[in-house]
Coordinates of C-alpha atoms in Angstrom, one line a residue:
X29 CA 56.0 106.5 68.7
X30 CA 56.8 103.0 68.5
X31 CA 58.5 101.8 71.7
X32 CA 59.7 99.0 69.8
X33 CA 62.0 101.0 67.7
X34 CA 63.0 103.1 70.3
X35 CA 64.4 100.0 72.3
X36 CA 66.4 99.0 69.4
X37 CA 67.8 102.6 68.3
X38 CA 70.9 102.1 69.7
X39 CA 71.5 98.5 68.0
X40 CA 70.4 99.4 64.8
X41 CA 72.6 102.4 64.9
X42 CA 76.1 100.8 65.3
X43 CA 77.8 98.6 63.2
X44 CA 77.7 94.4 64.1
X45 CA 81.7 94.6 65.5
X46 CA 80.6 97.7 67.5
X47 CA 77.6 95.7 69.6
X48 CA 80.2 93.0 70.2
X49 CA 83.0 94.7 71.4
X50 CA 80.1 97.1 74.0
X51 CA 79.3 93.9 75.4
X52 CA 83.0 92.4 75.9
X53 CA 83.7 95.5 77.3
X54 CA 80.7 95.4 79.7
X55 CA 81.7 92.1 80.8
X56 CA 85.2 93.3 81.4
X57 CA 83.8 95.8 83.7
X58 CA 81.3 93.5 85.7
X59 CA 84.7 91.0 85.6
X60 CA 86.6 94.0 86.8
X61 CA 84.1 94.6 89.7
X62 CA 84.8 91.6 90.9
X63 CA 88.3 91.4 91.1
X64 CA 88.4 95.0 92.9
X65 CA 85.9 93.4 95.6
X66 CA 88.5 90.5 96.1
X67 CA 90.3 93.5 97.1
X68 CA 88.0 96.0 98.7
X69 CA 88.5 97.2 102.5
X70 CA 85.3 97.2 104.4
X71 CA 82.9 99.6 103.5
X72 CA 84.4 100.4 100.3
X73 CA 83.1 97.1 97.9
X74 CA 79.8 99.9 96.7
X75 CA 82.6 102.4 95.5
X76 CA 84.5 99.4 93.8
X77 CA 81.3 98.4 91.9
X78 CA 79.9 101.9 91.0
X79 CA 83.7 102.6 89.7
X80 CA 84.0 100.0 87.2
X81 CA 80.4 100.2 85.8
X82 CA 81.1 103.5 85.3
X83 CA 84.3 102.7 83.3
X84 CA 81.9 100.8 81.1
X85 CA 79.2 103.8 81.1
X86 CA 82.1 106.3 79.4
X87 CA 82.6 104.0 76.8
X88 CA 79.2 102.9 76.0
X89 CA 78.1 106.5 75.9
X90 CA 81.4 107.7 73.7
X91 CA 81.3 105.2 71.3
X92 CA 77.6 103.1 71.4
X93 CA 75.0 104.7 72.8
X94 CA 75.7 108.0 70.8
X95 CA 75.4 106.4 67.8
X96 CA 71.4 108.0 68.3
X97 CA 72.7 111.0 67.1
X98 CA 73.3 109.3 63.9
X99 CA 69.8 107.8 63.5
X100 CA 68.6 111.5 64.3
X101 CA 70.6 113.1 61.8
X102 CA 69.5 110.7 58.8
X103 CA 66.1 111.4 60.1
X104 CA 66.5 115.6 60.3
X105 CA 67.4 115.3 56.5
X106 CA 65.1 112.8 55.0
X107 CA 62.4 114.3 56.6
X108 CA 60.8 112.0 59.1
X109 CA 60.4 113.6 62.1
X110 CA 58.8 110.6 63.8
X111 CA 62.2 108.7 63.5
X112 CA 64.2 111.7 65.3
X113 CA 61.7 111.7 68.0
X114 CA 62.2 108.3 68.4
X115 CA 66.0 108.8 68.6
X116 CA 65.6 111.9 71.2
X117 CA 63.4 109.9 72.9
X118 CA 65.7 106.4 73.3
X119 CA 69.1 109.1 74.2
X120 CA 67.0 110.6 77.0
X121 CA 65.8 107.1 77.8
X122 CA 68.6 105.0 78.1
X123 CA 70.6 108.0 80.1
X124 CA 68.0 107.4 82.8
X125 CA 68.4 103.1 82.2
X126 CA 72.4 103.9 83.0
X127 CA 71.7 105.7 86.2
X128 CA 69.3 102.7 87.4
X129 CA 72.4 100.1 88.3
X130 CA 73.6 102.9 90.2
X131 CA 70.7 103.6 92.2
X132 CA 70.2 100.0 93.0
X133 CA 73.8 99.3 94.4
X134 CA 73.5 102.4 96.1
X135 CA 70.4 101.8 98.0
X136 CA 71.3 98.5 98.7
X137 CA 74.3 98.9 100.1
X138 CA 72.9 102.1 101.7
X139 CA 76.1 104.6 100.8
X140 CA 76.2 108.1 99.6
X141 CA 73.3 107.8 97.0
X142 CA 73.6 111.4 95.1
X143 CA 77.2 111.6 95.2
X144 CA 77.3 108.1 93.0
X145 CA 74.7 109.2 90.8
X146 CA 76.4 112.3 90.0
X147 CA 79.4 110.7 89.7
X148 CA 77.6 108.2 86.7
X149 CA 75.8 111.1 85.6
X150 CA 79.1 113.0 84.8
X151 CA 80.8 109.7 83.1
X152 CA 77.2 109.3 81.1
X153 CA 77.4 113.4 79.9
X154 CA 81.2 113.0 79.4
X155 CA 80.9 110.4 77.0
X156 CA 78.6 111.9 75.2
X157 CA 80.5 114.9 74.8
X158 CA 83.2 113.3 73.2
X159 CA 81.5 111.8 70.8
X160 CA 79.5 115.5 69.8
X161 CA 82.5 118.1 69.9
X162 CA 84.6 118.3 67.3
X163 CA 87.8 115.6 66.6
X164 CA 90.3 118.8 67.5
X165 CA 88.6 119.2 70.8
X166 CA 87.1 115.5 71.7
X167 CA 91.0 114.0 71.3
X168 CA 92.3 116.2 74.1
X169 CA 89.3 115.3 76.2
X170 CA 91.6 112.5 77.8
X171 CA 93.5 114.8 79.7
X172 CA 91.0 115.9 82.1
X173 CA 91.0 113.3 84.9
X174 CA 94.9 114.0 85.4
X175 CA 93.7 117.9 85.2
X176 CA 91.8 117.5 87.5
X177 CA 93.6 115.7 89.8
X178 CA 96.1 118.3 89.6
X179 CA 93.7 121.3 89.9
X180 CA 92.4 119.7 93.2
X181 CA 95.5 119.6 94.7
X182 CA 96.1 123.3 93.9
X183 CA 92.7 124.6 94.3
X184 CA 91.2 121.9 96.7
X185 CA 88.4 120.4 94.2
X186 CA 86.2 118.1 95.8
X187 CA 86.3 114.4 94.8
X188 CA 83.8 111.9 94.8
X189 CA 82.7 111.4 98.4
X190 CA 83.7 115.0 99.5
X191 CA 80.7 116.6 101.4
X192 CA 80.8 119.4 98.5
X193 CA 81.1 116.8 95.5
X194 CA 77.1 117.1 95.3
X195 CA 77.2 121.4 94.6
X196 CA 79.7 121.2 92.4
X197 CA 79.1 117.8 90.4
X198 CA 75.8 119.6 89.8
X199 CA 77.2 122.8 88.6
X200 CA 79.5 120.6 86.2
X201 CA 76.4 118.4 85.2
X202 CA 74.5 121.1 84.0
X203 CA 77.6 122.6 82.4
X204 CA 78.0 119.1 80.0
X205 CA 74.0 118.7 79.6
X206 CA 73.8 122.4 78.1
X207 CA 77.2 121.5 75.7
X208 CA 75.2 118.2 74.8
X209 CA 72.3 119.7 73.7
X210 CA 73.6 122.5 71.9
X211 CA 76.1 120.3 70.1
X212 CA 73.5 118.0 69.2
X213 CA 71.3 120.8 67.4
X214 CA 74.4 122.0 65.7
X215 CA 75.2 118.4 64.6
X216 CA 71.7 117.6 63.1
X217 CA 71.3 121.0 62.0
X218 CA 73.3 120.1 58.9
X219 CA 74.0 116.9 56.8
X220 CA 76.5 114.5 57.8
X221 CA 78.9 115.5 54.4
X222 CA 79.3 118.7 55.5
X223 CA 80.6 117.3 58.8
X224 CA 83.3 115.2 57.9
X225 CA 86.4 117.2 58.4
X226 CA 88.5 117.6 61.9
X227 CA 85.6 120.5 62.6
X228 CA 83.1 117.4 62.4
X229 CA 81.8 115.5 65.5
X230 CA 83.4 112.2 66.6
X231 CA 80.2 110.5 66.5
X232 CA 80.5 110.9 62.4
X233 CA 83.4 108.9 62.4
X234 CA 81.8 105.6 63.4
X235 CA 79.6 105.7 60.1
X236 CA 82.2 103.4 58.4
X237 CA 83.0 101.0 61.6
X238 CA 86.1 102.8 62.5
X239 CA 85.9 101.6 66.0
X240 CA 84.1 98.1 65.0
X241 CA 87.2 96.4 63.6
X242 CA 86.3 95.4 60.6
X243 CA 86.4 98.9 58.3
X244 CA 89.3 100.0 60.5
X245 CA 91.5 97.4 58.9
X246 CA 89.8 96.5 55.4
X247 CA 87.5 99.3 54.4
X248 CA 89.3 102.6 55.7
X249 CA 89.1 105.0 52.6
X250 CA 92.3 106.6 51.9
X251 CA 91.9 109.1 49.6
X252 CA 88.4 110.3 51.5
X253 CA 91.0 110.4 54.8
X254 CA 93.4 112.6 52.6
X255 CA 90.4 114.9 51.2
X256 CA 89.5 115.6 55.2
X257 CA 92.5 116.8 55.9
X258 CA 93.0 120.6 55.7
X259 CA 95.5 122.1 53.4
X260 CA 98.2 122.4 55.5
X261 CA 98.7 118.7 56.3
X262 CA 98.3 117.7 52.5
X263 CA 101.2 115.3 51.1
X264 CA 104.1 117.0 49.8
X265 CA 105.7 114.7 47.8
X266 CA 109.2 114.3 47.1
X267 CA 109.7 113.1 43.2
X268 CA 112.7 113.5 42.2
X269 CA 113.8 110.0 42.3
X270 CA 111.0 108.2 40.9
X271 CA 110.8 106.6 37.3
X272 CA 112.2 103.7 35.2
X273 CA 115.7 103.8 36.9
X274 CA 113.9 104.0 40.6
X275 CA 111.2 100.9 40.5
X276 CA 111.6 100.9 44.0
X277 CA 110.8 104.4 45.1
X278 CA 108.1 104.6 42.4
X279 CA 106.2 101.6 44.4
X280 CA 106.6 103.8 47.3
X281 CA 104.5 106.5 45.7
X282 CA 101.9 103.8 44.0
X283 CA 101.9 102.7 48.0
X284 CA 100.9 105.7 48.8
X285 CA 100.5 106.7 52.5
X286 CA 103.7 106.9 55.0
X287 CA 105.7 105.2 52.2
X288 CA 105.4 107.9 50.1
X289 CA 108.4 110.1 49.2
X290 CA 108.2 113.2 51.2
X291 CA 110.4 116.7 51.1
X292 CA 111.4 117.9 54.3
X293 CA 108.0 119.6 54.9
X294 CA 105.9 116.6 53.9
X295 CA 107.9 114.5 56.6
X296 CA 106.7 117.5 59.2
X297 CA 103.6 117.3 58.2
X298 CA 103.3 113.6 58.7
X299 CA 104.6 113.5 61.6
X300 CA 102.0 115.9 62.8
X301 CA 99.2 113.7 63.8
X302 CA 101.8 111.4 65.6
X303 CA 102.7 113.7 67.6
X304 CA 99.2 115.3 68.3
X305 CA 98.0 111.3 69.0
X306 CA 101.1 111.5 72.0
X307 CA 100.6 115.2 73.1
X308 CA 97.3 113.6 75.2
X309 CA 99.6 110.6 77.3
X310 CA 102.4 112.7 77.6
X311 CA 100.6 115.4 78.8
X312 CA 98.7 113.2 81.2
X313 CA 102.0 111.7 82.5
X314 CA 103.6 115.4 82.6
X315 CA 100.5 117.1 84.6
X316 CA 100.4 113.8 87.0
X317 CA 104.3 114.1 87.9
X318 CA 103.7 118.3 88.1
X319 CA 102.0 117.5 90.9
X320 CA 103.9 114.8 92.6
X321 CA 107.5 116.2 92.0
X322 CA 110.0 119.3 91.6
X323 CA 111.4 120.3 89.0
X324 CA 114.8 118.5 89.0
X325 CA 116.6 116.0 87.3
X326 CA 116.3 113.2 89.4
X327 CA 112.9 113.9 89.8
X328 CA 112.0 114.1 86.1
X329 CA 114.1 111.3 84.3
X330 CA 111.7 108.3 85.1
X331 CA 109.1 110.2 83.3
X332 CA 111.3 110.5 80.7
X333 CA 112.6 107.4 80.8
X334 CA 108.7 106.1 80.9
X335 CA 107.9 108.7 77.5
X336 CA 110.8 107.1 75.3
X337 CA 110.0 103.7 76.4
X338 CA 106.6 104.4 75.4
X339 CA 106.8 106.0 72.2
X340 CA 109.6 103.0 71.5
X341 CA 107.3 100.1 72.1
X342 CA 103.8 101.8 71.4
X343 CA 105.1 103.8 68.1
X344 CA 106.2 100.4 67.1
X345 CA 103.0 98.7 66.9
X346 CA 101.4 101.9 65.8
X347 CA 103.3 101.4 62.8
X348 CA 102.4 97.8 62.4
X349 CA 98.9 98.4 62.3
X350 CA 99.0 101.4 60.0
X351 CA 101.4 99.4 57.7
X352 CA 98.7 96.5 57.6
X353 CA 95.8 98.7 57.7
X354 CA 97.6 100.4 54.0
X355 CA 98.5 97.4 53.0
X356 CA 95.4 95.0 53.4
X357 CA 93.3 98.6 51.8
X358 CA 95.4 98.7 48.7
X359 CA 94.8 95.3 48.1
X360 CA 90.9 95.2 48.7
X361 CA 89.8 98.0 46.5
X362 CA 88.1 95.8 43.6
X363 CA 88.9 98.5 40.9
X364 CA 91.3 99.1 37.9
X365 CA 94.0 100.8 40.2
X366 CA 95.2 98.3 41.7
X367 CA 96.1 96.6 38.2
X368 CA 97.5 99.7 36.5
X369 CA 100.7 99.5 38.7
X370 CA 102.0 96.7 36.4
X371 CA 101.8 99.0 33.2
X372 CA 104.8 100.8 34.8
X373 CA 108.1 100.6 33.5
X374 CA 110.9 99.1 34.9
X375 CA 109.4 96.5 37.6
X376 CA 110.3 93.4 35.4
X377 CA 108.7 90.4 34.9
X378 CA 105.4 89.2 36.9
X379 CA 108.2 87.1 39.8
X380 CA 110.5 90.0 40.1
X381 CA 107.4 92.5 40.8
X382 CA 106.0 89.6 43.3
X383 CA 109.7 90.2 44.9
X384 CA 110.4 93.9 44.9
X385 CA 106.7 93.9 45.7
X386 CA 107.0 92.4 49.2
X387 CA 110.7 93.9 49.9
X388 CA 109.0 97.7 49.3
X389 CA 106.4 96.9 51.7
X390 CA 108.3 95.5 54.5
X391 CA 112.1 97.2 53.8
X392 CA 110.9 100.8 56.0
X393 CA 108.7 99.4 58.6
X394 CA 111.2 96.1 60.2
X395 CA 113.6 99.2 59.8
X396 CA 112.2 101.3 62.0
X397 CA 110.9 97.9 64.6
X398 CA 114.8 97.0 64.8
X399 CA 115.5 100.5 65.5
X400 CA 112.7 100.3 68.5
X401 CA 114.0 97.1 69.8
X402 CA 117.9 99.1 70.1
X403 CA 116.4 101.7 71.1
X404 CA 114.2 100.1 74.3
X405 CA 117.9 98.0 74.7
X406 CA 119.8 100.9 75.2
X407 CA 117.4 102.7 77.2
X408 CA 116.7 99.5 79.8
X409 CA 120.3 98.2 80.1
X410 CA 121.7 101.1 82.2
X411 CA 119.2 100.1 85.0
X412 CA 120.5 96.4 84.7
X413 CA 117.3 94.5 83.6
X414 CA 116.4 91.1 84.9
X415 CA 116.5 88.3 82.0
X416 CA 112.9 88.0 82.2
X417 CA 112.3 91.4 81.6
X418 CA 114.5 91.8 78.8
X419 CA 113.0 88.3 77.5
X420 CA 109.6 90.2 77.7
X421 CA 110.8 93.4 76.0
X422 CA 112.8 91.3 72.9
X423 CA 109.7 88.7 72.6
X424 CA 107.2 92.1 72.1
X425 CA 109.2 94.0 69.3
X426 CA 109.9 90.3 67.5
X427 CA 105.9 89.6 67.7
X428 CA 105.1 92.7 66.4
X429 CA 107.8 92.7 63.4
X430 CA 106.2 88.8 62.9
X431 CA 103.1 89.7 62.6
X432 CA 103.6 92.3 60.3
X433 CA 105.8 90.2 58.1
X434 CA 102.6 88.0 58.1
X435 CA 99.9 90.3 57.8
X436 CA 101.5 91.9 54.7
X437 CA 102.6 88.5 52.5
X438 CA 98.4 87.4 53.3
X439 CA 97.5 90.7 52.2
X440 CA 99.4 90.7 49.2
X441 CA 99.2 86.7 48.4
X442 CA 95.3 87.2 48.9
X443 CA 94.4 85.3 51.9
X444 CA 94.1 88.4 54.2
X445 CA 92.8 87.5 57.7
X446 CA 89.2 88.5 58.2
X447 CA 88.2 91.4 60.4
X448 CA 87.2 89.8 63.4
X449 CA 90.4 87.6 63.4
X450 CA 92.2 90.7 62.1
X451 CA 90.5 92.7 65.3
X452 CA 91.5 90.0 67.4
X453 CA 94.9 90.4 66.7
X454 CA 95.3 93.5 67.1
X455 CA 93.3 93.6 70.6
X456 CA 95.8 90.4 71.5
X457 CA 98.8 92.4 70.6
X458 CA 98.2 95.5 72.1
X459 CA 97.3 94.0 75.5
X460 CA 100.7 92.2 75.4
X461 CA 102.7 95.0 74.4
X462 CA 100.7 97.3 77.1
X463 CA 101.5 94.7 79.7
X464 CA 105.1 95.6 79.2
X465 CA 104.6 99.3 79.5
X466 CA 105.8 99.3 83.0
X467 CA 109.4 97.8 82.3
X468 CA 111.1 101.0 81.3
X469 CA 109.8 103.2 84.3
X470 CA 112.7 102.3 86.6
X471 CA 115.9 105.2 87.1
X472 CA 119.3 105.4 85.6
X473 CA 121.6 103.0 88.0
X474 CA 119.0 101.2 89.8
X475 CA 117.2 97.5 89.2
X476 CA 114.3 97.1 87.2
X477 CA 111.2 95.8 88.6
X478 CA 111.4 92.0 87.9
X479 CA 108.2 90.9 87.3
X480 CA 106.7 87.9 88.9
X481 CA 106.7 84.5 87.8
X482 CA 103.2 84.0 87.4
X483 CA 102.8 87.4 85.8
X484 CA 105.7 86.4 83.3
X485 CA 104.5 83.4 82.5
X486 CA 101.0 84.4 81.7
X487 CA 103.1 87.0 79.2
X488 CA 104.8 84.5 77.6
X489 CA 101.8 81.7 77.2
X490 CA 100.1 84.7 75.4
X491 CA 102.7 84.9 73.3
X492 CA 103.2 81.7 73.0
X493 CA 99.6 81.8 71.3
X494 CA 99.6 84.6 69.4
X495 CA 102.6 83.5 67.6
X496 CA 101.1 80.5 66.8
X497 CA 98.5 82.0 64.9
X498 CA 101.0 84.3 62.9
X499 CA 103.1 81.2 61.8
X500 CA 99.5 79.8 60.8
X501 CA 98.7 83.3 59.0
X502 CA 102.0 83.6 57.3
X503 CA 102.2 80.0 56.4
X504 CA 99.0 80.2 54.7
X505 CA 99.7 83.7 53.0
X506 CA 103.0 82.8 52.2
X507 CA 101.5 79.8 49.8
X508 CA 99.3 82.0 48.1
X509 CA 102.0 84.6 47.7
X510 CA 103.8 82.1 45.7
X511 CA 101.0 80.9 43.6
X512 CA 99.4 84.0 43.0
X513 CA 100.3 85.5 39.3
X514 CA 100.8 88.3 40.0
X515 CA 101.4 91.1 42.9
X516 CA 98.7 93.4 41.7
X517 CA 95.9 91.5 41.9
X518 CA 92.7 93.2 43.8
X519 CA 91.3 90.9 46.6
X520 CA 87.9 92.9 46.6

């Protein structure tokens, strides 16, 4: 075995975006640490460290570090059985390299030693897990902290630091290492196209960068997303207003994707992965408040109040980055499809295509952001915001409606952004738009929470930024737009 290769495993498994973003977030959790132990009573700055490296260790070991499984599945099926040892080998090693920064602020600080090596053991097999199980089990994985938090309070589970954390952290360790190994011989134990559908492990999904950035927003195959799906959730397609008389709803269907003309079933079944994506938060928020609260009205309207403000403001940008991610794929595919849409009849000439084009592709989206933006309005003004807050709420639905307006025109003029600025972006926004999560948790009648200055300021400085580099994109995309031919020209 060559210890060389077994070093590098884990880098040579994951795509370039994916070793970039594990470090930024490992620096996010060491800069973390350190603001917790700005903050940190006495005796409590170990805890504060352990915590927030193990923050990083789920992630590494959900999305990074399991890419080994990949390397060992490629190596079950092209028959070299020294290349799978060497990815058993690096899994097993670098779960015992995880545990070692553990151990070392442990013993230095001279605090419960096994109960914070459980307690990065457990985030270490967790992460794993994920990434093995199934997509129909792994998404629902997020709920078990708040499950657990409200199965100790009826059962009394011991937390981290309880004297009988060590009994039953092992008992659960042993639990995940058995469900680790036995999903990783069923996931090697047959090829990775067999694998693909919701039954398939996470872990397969990283294969074409979903989580790097770059394929999530440029290289995302459609019609392989659409084959995955299981019968039930396959299009229905509404078609009887589409031809010559209907150029507009016929670009809808040459769109493909949420534009598509549905029936009243198809829109269902669209709908249904939506509202599987929000069963997981709203089912953390609902077992958190379950126990915290009664049942009872008063009780139960800030959650939700907090659920509609939340689906208002994080459904939004959901559908900004869908409608780009569509948008920017139908325009990189370097094929004859692309071209074909301007044999059909009815579109006009090559400017009014250009035109009804760019109108098809934004009309339904910056529909459904102003509906948002009223929506959050109504929702907020009973509770008489602050004009900060509703400065910060109004300044969030415009960005994201902006930057869709200038994603799409780049996409379709041909000067898309590239996937790390594209990443970028969308990491930018969503830690904006997540910043203003908290204004729409206050109750019917009483004051929002007014953020501070500072705080607001920072907000708006972001903003402030990433608006300047829309007006840059859409500037430049809206030059080619209007030098470009034609609208149906492939950027591949």
């Amino acid at each position: 075995m060559n210890a060389q290769a077994m070093l590098l495993a884990p880098w040579r498994a994951t795509h370039v975006q994916l070793r970039w973003l594990s470090l930024a977030v490992l620096t996010l959790c060491a800069l973390g640490a350190i603001a917790l132990l700005l903050f940190a009573k006495r005796g409590e700055p170990a805890w504060m460290m352990v915590g927030a490296y193990d923050v990083g260790l789920i992630y590494l070991w959900a999305f990074f570090l399991s890419g080994m499984s990949l390397l060992a599945i490629e190596a079950r099926w092209l028959c070299l059985p020294g290349m799978y040892r060497t990815a058993v080998l690096a899994t097993v090693f670098y779960a015992v390299l995880s545990l070692l920064p553990t151990a070392i602020i442990a013993v230095v600080h001279g605090t419960d030693q096994m109960s914070m090596l459980l307690g990065s053991l457990l985030c270490v097999l967790g992460g794993l897990c994920f990434a093995l199980l199934p997509r129909y089990v792994a998404v629902f994985l997020g709920m078990f902290p708040a499950l657990f938090n409200m199965l100790s309070r009826v059962y009394n589970l011991p937390h981290i630091g309880d004297a009988r954390f060590v009994s039953w952290g092992s008992t659960l360790a042993m639990a995940l290492l058995v469900v680790c190994v036995l999903r990783w011989r069923a996931v090697t134990a047959k090829p990775a196209q067999g694998q693909m559908g919701f039954s398939g492990p996470m872990v397969l999904q990283y294969r074409r960068g979903h989580w790097a950035g770059g394929s999530a927003i440029n290289g995302l195959d459609a019609t392989t997303q659409v084959r995955q799906r299981p019968d039930w959730m396959q299009p229905q397609p509404d078609l009887r207003h589409v031809g010559p008389s209907q150029p507009d709803n016929t670009l809808r269907v040459a769109l493909g994707g949420w534009y598509l003309p549905r029936t009243l079933r198809g829109h269902l079944q669209g709908l249904a992965p939506g509202l599987l994506a929000m069963l997981v938060p709203c089912s953390i928020l609902f077992l958190t408040f379950l126990g915290n609260h009664a049942f009872s009205f008063h009780a139960w309207w800030p959650l939700a109040m907090l659920l509609i403000g939340w689906i208002a403001m994080f459904g939004s940008m959901g559908l900004m980055f869908t409608t780009i991610m569509l948008i920017q794929q139908r325009w990189k595919k370097n094929n004859a499809e692309l071209p074909l849409l301007a044999l059909l009849p009815g579109l006009g000439n090559a400017h009014t295509v250009k035109q009804r084009t760019l109108m098809v592709a934004l009309r339904r989206p910056l529909v459904l952001q102003m509906g948002a933006l009223i929506a959050l309005i109504a929702l907020i003004l009973p509770s008489h915001p602050s004009a900060i807050s509703m400065l910060l709420l109004v300044v969030g639905q415009f960005g994201c409606a902006a930057a869709l307006i200038a994603c799409v025109i780049a996409a379709i003029g041909g000067r898309p952004l590239a996937p790390s600025g594209m990443f970028s972006l969308m990491i930018s926004i969503s830690l904006l738009i997540g910043s203003n999560s908290f204004l729409t948790s206050s109750q019917p009648g009483s004051r929002l929470w007014t953020p501070p200055l500072a705080y607001s300021l920072v907000l708006l400085a972001g903003w402030i930024i990433v608006s300047m580099v829309i007006a840059w994109m859409g500037r430049r995309g809206w030059i080619a737009w209007k030098s470009r031919p034609h609208a149906f020209m492939p950027n591949g």
